[in-house]
mmCIF file of C-alpha atoms in Angstrom:
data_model
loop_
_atom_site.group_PDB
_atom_site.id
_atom_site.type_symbol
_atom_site.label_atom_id
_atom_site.label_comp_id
_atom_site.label_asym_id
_atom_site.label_seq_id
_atom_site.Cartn_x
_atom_site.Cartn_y
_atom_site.Cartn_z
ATOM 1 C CA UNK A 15 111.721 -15.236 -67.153
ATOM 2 C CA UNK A 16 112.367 -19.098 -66.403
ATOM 3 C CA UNK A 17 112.922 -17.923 -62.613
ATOM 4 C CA UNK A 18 109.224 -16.041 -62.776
ATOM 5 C CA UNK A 19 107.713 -18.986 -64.609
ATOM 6 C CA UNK A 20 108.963 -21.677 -62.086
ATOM 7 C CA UNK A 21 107.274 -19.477 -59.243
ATOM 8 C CA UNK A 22 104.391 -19.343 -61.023
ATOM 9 C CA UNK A 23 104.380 -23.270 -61.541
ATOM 10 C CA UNK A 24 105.078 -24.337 -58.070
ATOM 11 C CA UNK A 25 102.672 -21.647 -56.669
ATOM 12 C CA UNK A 26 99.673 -23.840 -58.558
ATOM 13 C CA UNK A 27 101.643 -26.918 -58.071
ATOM 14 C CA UNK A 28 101.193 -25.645 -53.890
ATOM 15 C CA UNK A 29 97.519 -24.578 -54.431
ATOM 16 C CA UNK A 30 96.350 -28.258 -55.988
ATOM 17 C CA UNK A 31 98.477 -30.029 -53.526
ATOM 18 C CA UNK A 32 96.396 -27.981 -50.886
ATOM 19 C CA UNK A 33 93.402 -29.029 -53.224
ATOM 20 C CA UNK A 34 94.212 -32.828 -53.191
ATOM 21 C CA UNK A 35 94.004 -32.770 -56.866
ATOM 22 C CA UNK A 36 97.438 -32.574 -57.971
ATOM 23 C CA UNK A 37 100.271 -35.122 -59.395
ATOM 24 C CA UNK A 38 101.986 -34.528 -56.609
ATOM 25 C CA UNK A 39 99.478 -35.478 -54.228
ATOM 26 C CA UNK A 40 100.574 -39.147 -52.971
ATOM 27 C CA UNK A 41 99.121 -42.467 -52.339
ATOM 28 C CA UNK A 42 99.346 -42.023 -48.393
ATOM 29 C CA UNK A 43 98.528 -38.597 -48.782
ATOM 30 C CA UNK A 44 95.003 -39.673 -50.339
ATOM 31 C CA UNK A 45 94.529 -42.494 -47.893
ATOM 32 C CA UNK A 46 94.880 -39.736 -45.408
ATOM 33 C CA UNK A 47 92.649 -37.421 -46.690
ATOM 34 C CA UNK A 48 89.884 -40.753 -47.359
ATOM 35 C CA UNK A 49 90.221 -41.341 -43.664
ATOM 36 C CA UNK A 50 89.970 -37.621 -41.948
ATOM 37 C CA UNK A 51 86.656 -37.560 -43.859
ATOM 38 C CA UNK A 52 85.491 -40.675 -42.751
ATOM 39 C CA UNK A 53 86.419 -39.410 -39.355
ATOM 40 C CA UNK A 54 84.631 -36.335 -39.716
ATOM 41 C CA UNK A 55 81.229 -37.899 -41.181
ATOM 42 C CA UNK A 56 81.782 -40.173 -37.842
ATOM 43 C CA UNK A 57 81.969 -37.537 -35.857
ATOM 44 C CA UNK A 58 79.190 -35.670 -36.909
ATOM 45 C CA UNK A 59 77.110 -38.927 -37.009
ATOM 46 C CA UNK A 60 77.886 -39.452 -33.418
ATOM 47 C CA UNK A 61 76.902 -36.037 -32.299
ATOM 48 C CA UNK A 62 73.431 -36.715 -34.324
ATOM 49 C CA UNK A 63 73.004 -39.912 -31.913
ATOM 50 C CA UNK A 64 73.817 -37.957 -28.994
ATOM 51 C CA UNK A 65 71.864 -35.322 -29.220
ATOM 52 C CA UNK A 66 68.686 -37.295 -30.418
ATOM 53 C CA UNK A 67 69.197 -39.696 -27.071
ATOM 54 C CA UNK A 68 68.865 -36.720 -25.218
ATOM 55 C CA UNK A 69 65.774 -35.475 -26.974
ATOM 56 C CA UNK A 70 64.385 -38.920 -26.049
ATOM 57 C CA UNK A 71 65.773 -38.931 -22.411
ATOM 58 C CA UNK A 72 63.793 -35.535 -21.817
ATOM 59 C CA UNK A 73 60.974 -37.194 -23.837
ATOM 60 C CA UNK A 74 61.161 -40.124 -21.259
ATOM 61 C CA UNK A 75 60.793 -37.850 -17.862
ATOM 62 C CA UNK A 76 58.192 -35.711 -19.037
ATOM 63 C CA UNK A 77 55.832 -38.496 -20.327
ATOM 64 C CA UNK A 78 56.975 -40.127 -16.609
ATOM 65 C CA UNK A 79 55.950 -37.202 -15.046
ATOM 66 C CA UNK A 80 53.253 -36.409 -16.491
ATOM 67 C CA UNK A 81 52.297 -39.916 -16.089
ATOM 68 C CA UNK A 82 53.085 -39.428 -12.585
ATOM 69 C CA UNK A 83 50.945 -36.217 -11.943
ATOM 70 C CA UNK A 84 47.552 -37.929 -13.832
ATOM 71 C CA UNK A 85 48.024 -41.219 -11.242
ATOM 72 C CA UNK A 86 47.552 -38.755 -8.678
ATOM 73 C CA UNK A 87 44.475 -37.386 -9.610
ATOM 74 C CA UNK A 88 42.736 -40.507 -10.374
ATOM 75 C CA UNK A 89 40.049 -39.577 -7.587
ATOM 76 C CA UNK A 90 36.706 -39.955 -7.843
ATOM 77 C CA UNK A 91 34.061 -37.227 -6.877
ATOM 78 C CA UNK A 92 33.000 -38.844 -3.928
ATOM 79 C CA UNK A 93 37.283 -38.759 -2.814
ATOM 80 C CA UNK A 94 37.220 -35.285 -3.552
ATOM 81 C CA UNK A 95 33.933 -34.651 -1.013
ATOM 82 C CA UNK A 96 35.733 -37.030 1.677
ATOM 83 C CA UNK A 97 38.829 -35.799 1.372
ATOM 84 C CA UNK A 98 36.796 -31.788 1.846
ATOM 85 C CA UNK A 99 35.180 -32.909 4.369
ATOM 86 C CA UNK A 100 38.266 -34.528 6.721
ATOM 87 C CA UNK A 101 39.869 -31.265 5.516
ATOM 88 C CA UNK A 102 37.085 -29.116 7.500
ATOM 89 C CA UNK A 103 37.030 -31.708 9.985
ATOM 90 C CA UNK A 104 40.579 -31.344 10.779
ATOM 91 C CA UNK A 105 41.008 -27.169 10.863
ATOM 92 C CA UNK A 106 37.750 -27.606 13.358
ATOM 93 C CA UNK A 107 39.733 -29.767 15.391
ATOM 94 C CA UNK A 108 42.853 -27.609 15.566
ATOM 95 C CA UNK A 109 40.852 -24.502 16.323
ATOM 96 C CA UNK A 110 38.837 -26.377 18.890
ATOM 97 C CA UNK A 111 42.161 -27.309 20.538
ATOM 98 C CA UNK A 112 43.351 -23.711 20.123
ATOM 99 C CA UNK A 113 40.124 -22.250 22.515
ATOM 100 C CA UNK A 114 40.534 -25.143 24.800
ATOM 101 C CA UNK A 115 44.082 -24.074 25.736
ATOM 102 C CA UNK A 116 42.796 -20.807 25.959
ATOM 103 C CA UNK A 117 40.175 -21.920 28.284
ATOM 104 C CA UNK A 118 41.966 -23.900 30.077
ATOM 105 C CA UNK A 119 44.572 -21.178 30.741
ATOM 106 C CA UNK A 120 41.621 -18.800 32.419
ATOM 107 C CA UNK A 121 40.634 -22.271 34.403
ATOM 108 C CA UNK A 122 44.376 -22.363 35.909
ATOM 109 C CA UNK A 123 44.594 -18.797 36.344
ATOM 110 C CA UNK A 124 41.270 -18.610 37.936
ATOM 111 C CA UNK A 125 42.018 -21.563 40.036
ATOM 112 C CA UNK A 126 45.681 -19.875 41.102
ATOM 113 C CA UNK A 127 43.884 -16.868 42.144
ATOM 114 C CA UNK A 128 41.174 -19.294 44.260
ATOM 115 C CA UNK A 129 43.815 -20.753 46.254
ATOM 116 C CA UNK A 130 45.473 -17.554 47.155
ATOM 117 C CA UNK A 131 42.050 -15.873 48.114
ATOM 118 C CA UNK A 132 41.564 -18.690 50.333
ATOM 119 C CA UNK A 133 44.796 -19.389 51.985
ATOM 120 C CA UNK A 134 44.802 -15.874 52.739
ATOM 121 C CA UNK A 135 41.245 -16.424 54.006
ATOM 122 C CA UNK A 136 42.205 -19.095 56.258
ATOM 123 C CA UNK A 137 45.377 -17.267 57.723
ATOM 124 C CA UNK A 138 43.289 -14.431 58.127
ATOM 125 C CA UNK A 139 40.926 -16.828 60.066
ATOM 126 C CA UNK A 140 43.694 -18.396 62.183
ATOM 127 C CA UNK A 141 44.909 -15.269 63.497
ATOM 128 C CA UNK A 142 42.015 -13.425 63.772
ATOM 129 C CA UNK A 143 40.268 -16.326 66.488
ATOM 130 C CA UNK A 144 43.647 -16.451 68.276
ATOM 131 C CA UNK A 145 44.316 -12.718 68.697
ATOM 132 C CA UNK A 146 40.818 -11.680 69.454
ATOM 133 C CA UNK A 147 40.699 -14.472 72.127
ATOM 134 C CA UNK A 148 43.841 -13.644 73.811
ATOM 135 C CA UNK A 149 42.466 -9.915 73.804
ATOM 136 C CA UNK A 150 38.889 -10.836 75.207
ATOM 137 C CA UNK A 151 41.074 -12.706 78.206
ATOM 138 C CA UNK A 152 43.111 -9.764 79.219
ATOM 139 C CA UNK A 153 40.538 -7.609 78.846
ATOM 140 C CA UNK A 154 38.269 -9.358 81.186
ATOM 141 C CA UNK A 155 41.264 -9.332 83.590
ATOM 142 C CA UNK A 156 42.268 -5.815 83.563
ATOM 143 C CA UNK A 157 38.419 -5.176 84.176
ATOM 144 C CA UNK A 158 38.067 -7.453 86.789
ATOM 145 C CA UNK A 159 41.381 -6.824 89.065
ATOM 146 C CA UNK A 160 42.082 -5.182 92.018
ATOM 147 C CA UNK A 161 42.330 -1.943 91.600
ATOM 148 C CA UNK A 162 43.425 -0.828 95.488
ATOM 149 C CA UNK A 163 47.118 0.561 96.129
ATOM 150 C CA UNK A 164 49.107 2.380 98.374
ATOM 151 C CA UNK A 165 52.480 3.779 98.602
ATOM 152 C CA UNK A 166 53.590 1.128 100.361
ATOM 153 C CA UNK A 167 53.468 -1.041 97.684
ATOM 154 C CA UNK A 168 56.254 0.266 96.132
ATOM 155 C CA UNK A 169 59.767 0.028 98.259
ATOM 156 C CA UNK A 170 62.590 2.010 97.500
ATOM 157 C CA UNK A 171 66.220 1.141 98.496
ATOM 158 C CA UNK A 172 68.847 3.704 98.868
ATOM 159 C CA UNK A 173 70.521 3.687 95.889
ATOM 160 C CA UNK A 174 66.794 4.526 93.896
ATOM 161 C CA UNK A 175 65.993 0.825 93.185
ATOM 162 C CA UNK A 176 62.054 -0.034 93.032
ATOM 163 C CA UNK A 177 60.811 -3.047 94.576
ATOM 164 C CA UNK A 178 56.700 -3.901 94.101
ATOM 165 C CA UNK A 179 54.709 -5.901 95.738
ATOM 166 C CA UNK A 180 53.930 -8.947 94.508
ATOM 167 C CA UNK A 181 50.028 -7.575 94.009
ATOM 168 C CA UNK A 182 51.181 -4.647 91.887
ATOM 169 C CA UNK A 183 53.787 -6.365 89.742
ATOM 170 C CA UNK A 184 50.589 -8.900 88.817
ATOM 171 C CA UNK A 185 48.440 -5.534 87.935
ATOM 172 C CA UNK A 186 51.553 -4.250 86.157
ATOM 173 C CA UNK A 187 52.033 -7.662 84.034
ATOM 174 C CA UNK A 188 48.014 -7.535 83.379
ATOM 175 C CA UNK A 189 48.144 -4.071 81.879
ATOM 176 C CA UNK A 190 51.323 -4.900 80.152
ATOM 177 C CA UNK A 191 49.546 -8.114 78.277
ATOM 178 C CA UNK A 192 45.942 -6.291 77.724
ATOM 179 C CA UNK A 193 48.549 -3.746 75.793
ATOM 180 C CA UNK A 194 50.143 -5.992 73.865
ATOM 181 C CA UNK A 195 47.156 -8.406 72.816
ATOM 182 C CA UNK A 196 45.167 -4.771 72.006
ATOM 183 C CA UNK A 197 48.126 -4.141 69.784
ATOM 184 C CA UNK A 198 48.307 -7.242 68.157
ATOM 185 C CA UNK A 199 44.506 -7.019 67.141
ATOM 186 C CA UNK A 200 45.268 -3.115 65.900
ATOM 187 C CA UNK A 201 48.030 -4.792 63.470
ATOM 188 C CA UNK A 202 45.707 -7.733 62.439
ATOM 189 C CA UNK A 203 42.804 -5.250 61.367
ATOM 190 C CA UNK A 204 45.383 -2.906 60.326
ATOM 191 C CA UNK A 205 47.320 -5.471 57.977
ATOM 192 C CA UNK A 206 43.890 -6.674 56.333
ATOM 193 C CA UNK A 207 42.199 -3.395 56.245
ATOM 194 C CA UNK A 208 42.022 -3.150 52.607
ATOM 195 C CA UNK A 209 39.986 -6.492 52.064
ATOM 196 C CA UNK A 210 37.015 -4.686 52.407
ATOM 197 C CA UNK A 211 34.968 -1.291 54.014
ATOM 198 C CA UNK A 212 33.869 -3.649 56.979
ATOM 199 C CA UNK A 213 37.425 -4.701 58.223
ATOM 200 C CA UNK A 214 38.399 -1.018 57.457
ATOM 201 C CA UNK A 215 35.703 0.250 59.704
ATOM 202 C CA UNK A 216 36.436 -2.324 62.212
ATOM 203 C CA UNK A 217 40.321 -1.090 62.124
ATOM 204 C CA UNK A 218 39.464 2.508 62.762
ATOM 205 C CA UNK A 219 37.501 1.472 65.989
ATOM 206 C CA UNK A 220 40.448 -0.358 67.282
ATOM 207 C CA UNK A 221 42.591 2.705 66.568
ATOM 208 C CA UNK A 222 40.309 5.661 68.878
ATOM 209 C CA UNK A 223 43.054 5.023 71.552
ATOM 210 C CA UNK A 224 44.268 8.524 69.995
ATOM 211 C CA UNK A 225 41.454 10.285 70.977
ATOM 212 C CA UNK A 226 42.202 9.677 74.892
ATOM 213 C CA UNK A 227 45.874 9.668 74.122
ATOM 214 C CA UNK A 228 46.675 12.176 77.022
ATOM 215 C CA UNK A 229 44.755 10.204 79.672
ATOM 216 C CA UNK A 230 46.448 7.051 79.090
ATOM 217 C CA UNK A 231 50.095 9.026 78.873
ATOM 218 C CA UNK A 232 48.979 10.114 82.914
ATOM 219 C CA UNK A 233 49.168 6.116 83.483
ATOM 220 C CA UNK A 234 52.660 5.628 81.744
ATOM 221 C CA UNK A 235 51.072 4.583 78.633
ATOM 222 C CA UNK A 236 52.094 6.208 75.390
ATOM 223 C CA UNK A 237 50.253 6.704 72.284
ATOM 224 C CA UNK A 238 51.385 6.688 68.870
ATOM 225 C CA UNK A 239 49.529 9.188 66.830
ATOM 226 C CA UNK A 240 49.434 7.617 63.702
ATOM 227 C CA UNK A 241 48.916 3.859 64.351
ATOM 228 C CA UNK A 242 46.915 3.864 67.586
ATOM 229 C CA UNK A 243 49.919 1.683 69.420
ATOM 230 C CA UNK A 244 50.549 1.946 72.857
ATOM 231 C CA UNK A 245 53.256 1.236 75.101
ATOM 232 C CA UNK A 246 53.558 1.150 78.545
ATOM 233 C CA UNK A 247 56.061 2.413 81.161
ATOM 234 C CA UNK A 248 56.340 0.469 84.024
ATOM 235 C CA UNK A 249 57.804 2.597 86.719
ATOM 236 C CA UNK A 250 55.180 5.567 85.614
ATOM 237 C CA UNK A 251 52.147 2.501 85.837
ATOM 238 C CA UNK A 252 53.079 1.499 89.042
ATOM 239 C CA UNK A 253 53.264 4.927 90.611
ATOM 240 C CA UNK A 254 49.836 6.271 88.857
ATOM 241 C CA UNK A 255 48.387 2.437 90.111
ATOM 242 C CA UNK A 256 49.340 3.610 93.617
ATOM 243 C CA UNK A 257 48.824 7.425 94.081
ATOM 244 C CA UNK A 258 45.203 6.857 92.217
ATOM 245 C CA UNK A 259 43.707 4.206 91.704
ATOM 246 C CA UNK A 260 40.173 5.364 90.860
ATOM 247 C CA UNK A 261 41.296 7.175 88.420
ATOM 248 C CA UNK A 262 43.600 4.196 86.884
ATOM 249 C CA UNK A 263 40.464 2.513 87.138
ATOM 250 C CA UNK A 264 38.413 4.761 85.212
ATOM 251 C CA UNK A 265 40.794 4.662 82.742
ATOM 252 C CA UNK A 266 41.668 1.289 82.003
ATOM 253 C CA UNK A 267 38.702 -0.897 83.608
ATOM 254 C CA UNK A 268 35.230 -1.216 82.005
ATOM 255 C CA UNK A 269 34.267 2.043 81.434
ATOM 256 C CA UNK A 270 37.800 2.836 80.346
ATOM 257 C CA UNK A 271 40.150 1.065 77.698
ATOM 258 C CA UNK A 272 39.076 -2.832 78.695
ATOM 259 C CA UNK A 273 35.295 -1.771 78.117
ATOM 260 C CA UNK A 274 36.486 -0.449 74.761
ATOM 261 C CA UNK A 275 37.906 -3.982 73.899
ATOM 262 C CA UNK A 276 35.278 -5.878 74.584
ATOM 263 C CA UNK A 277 32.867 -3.061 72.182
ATOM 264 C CA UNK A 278 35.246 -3.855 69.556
ATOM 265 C CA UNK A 279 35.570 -7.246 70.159
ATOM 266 C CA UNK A 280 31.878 -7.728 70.031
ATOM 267 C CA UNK A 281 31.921 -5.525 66.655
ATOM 268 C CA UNK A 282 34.835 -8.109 65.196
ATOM 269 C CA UNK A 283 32.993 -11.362 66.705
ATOM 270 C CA UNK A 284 29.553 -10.536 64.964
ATOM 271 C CA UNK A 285 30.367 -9.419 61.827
ATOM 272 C CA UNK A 286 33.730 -12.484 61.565
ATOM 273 C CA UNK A 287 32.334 -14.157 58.605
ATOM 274 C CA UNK A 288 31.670 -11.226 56.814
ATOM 275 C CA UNK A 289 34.904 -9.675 57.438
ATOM 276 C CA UNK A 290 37.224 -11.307 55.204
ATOM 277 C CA UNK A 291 33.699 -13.452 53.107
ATOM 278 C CA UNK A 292 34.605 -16.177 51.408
ATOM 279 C CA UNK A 293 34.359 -16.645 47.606
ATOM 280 C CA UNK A 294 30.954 -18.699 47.480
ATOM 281 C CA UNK A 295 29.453 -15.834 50.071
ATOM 282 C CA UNK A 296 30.920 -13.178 47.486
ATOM 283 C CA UNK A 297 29.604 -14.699 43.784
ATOM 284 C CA UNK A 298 27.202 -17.445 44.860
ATOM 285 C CA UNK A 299 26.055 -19.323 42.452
ATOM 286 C CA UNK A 300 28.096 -17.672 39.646
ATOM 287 C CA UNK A 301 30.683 -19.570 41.433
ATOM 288 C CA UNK A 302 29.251 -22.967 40.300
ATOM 289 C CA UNK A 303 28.799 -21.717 36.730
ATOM 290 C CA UNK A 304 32.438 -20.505 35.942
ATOM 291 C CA UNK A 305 33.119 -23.932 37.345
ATOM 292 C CA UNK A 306 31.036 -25.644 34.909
ATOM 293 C CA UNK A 307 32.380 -23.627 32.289
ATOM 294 C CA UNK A 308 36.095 -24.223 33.087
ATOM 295 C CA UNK A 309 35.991 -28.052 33.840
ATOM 296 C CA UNK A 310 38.383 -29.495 31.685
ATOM 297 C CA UNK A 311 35.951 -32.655 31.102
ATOM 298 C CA UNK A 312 33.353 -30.311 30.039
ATOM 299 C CA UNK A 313 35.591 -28.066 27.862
ATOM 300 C CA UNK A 314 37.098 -31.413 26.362
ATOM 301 C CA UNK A 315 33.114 -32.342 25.557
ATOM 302 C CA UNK A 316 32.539 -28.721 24.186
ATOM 303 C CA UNK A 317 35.270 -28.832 21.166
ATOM 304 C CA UNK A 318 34.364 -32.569 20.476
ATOM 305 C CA UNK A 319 30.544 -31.296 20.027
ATOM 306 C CA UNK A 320 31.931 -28.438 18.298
ATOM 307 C CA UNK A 321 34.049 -30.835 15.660
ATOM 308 C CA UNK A 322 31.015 -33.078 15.362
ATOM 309 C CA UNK A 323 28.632 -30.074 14.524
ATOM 310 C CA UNK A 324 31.223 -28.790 12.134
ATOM 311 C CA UNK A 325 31.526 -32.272 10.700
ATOM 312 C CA UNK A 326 28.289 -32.302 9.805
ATOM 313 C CA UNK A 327 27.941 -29.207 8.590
ATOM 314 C CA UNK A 328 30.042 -29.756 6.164
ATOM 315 C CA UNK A 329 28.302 -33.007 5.215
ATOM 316 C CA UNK A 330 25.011 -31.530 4.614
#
């Protein structure tokens, strides 16, 4: 019973201890207890502070930013109209820039494709005045030459070499060049043939050689069938030059393939600025316009009106 009632005793004695309010509780035990509550009621007075310094801190930024945002809109009505008005001002600017870039692209493009028409143009020019004048020369002197041979012109040595007299070989070189220069006019209207119906019509006159293609072959000159080019065979020239000359004559002279030349050359000569026509002949005076139009000084003057009018517009 005494070893029951001593449990029971220290049991309470270990509850009030746990209680503080017991005899056994000591002087340093209180003092301890005294100061972990003063620590604690510090504690929890410090975490009031804190937490009410940073109720004012956000208190602080949103008063300075809302201060902030009304500073910014201390405008009058008359800032609000000026600063509409730039605002309109300004997007008319930038879309006037945007059409004169656009314009001024065409203007270069335009301008690139000028050039090429008329360097074209002027090649065209060069080569046509030069070829048709070497033709008209040769022409004239495959017309104009002798025309009287004989077998003895042409010498034979034993082992089957040709010699010519000096007359022939000058008949053969004539024919030879009226060929060539007739071919080089044939490639000229042939090459620019597709500038226009005139210098295609002027190309298929230079190109009948076809049609007499088996009277020229009699002379040594061949054909081609599908360009109208000839070329010429000297030792078969120089014996049809001497076995018949009439009939070379007839053939190549001015009722033959030299009076042919000059027809077309006459054709080419009168119609030469019409051939390959030059822009202004083309558009006239729509020429001048799109000029007017794409000048960058006048398309610079167009988007400043245009600003100006949109300026105003706005204004009023």
């Amino acid at each position: 019973m005494s070893t029951i009632s001593a449990m029971t005793r220290d049991t309470y004695t270990m509850y009030k201890m746990a209680q503080g309010g017991t005899q056994g509780t000591t002087a340093a035990q209180k003092a301890a207890s005294e100061a972990e509550e003063s620590t604690g009621k510090a504690s929890a007075q410090s975490k009031s502070y804190s937490t009410a310094a940073a109720n004012v801190s956000q208190l602080s930024n949103l008063v300075g930013s809302f201060d902030s945002a009304y500073a910014s809109k201390k405008t009058t009505a008359a800032q609000d109209s000026i600063s509409s008005l730039w605002s309109g001002y300004t997007n008319s600017y930038s879309s006037g820039i945007a059409n004169l870039s656009a314009l001024s692209g065409v203007s270069s493009s335009a301008a690139g494709l000028v050039n090429s028409y008329n360097e074209a143009k002027s090649a065209f020019d060069t080569q046509f005045k030069a070829y048709m004048g070497d033709l008209q020369k040769s022409a004239q002197t495959v017309k104009n030459m002798s025309y009287e041979f004989s077998a003895d012109d042409i010498t034979e040595a034993e082992d089957g070499t040709k010699t010519y007299s000096d007359s022939l070989k000058t008949a053969i070189k004539n024919v030879k060049q009226f060929v060539s220069d007739y071919n080089d006019a044939l490639d000229l209207t042939s090459d620019y043939s597709s500038v226009g119906k005139r210098m295609e019509s002027l190309h298929k006159s230079f190109a009948d050689t076809t049609y007499r293609a088996d009277t020229y072959n009699q002379l040594g000159i061949t054909v081609d069938s599908k360009t109208g080019k000839m070329s010429v065979d000297e030792d078969k020239l120089a014996t049809a030059l001497t076995e018949n000359g009439d009939r070379a004559k007839n053939a190549l002279g001015a009722n033959g393939l030299a009076g042919k030349a000059e027809q077309h050359l006459a054709q080419a000569n009168n119609q030469s600025d019409k051939l390959f026509p030059s822009l202004q002949s083309m558009f006239g005076n729509s020429i001048k316009t799109a000029s007017a139009y794409t000048n960058p000084q006048v398309l610079n003057a167009t988007v400043q009106y245009g600003m100006i009018g949109n300026l105003f517009s706005t204004m009023f």
